[in-house]
Coordinates of C-alpha atoms in Angstrom, one line a residue:
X1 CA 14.7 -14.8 29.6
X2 CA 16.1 -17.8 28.3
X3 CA 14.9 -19.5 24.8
X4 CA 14.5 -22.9 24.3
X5 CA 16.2 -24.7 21.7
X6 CA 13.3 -26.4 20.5
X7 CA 9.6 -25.0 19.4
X8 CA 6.4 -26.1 19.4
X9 CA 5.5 -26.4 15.9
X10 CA 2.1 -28.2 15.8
X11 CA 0.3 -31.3 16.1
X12 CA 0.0 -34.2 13.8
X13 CA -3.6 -34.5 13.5
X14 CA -4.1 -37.4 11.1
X15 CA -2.8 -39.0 7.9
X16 CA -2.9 -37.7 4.1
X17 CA -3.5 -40.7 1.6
X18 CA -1.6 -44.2 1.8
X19 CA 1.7 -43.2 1.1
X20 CA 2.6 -42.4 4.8
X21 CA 2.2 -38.5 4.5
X22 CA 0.9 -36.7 7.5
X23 CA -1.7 -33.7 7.9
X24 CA -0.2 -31.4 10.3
X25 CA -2.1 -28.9 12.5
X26 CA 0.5 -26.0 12.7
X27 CA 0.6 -23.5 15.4
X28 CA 3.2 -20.8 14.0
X29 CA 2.1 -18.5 11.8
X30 CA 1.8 -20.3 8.2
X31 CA 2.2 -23.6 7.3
X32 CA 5.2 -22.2 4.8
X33 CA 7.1 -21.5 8.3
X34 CA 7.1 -25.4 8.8
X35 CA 7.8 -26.8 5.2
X36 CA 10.5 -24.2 5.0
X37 CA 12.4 -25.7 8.2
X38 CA 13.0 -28.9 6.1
X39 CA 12.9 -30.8 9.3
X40 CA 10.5 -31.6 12.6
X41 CA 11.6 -33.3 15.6
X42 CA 8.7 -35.9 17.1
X43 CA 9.5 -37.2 21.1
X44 CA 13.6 -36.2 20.0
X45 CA 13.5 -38.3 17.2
X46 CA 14.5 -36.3 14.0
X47 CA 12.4 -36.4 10.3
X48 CA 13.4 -34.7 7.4
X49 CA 10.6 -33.4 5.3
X50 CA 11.2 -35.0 2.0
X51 CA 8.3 -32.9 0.3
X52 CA 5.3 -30.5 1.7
X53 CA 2.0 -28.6 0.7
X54 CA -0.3 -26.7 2.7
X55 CA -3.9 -27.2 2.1
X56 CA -6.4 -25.8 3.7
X57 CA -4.5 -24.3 6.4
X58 CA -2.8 -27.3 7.4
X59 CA 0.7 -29.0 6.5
X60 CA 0.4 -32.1 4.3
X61 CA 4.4 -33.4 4.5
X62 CA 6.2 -37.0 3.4
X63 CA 8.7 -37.6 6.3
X64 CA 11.7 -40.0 6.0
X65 CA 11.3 -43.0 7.0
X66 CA 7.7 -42.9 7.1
X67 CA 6.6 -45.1 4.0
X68 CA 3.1 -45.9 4.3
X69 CA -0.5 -45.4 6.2
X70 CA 0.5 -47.7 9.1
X71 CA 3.5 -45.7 9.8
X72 CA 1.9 -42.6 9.7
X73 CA -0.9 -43.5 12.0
X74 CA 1.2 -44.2 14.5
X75 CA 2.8 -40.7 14.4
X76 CA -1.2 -39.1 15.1
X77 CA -1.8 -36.8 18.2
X78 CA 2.2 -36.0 18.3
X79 CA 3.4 -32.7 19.2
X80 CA 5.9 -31.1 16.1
X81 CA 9.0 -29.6 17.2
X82 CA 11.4 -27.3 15.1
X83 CA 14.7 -26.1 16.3
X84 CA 15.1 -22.3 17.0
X85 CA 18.4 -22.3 14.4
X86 CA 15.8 -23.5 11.6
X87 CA 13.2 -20.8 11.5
X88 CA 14.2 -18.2 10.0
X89 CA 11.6 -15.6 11.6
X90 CA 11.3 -11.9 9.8
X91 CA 13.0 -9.5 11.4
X92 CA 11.3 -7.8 14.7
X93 CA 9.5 -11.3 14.9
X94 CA 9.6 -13.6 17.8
X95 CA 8.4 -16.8 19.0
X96 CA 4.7 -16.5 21.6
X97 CA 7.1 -18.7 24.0
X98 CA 9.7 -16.2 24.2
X99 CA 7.7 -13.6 25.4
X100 CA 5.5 -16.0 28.1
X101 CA 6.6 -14.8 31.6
X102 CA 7.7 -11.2 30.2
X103 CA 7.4 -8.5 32.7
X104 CA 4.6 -6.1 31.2
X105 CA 4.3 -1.9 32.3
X106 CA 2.3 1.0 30.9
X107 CA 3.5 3.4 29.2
X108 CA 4.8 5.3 32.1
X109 CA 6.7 2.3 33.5
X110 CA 4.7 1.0 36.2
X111 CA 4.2 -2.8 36.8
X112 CA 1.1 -4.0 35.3
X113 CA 2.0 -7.7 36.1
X114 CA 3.5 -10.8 33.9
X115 CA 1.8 -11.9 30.8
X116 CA 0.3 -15.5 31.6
X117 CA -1.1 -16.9 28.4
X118 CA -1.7 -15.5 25.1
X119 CA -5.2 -16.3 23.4
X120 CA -5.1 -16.8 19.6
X121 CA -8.1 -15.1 18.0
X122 CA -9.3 -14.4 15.0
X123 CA -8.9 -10.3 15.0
X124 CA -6.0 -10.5 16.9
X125 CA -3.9 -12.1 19.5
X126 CA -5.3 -11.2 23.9
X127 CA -2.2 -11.2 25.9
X128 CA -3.2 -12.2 29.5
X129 CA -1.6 -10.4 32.0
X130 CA -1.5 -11.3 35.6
X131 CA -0.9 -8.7 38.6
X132 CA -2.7 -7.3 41.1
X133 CA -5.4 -7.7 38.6
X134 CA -6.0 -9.7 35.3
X135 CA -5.9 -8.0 32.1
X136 CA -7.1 -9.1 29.0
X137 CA -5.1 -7.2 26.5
X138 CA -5.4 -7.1 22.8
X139 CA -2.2 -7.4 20.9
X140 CA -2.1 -5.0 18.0
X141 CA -0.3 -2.0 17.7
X142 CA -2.8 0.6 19.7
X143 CA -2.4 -1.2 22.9
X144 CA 1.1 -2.9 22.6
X145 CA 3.6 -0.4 22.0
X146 CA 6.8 -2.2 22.1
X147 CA 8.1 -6.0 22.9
X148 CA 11.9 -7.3 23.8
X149 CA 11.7 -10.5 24.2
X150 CA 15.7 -10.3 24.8
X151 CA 15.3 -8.1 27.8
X152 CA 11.6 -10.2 29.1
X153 CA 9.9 -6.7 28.7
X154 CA 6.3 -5.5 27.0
X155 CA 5.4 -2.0 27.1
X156 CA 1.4 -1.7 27.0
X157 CA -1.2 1.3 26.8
X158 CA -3.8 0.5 29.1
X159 CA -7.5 2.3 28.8
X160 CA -10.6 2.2 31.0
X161 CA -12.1 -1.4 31.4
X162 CA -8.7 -3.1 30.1

């Protein structure tokens, strides 16, 4: 599967104060992720992130060039990029994008169908698998048994009602 060279990171939702910072609704899996790329990338155009605190679950972050309220309204409802080369992702960790489109089988190999979507819940993430028929499976260690997202392959364990 191929990997795009950009991410999406977030949303700017609104502004922080009236020195031009931005709050930033973040859609990896901690705000810390996002500081610690040191840069976002808003319709191509490049920011650096001069300074950054999370607070209450969201990214609060000084950009360059972005020096007061007026400027940073105008950057609201904007989708946050990151490139791939800046995240620096835990080892067996991968992007939800790279795995979008994966073939998915059961445990014995057969074809369940091509995960769709992937809904972000509070206990844990539903893949949504499309085939023949739709499954709605949860994605924690009981049901998901392995994921290569180099190869485009999930391996699931299905039960009754899945």
């Amino acid at each position: 599967m191929e990997k795009q060279e950009y991410i999406e990171a977030g949303r700017i939702c609104n502004t922080h104060g009236v020195a031009g910072e931005v709050k930033t609704e973040v859609w990896l899996d901690s705000p810390e992720l996002l500081k610690k790329c040191g840069r976002i990338f808003l319709e191509g155009r490049e920011y650096k992130i001069l300074s950054a605190k999370t607070h209450k679950g969201f990214l609060i972050a000084k950009l360059e060039g972005i020096a007061d309220v007026n400027a940073a309204m105008a950057l609201k409802g904007k989708t946050v990029y990151i490139l791939r080369s800046d995240a620096k992702l835990p080892k067996g960790s991968y992007f939800i994008q790279d795995i979008i489109g994966a073939r998915v089988r059961d445990e014995q190999g057969r074809e369940i169908g091509r995960l769709t979507e992937v809904l972000e819940r509070p206990a844990s993430n539903i893949y949504v698998v499309q085939g023949e028929e739709e499954h709605l499976i949860p994605a924690v260690p009981e049901f998901v048994m392995s994921t290569d997202p180099e190869a485009g392959v999930i391996t699931v364990r299905l039960i009754e009602g899945m």
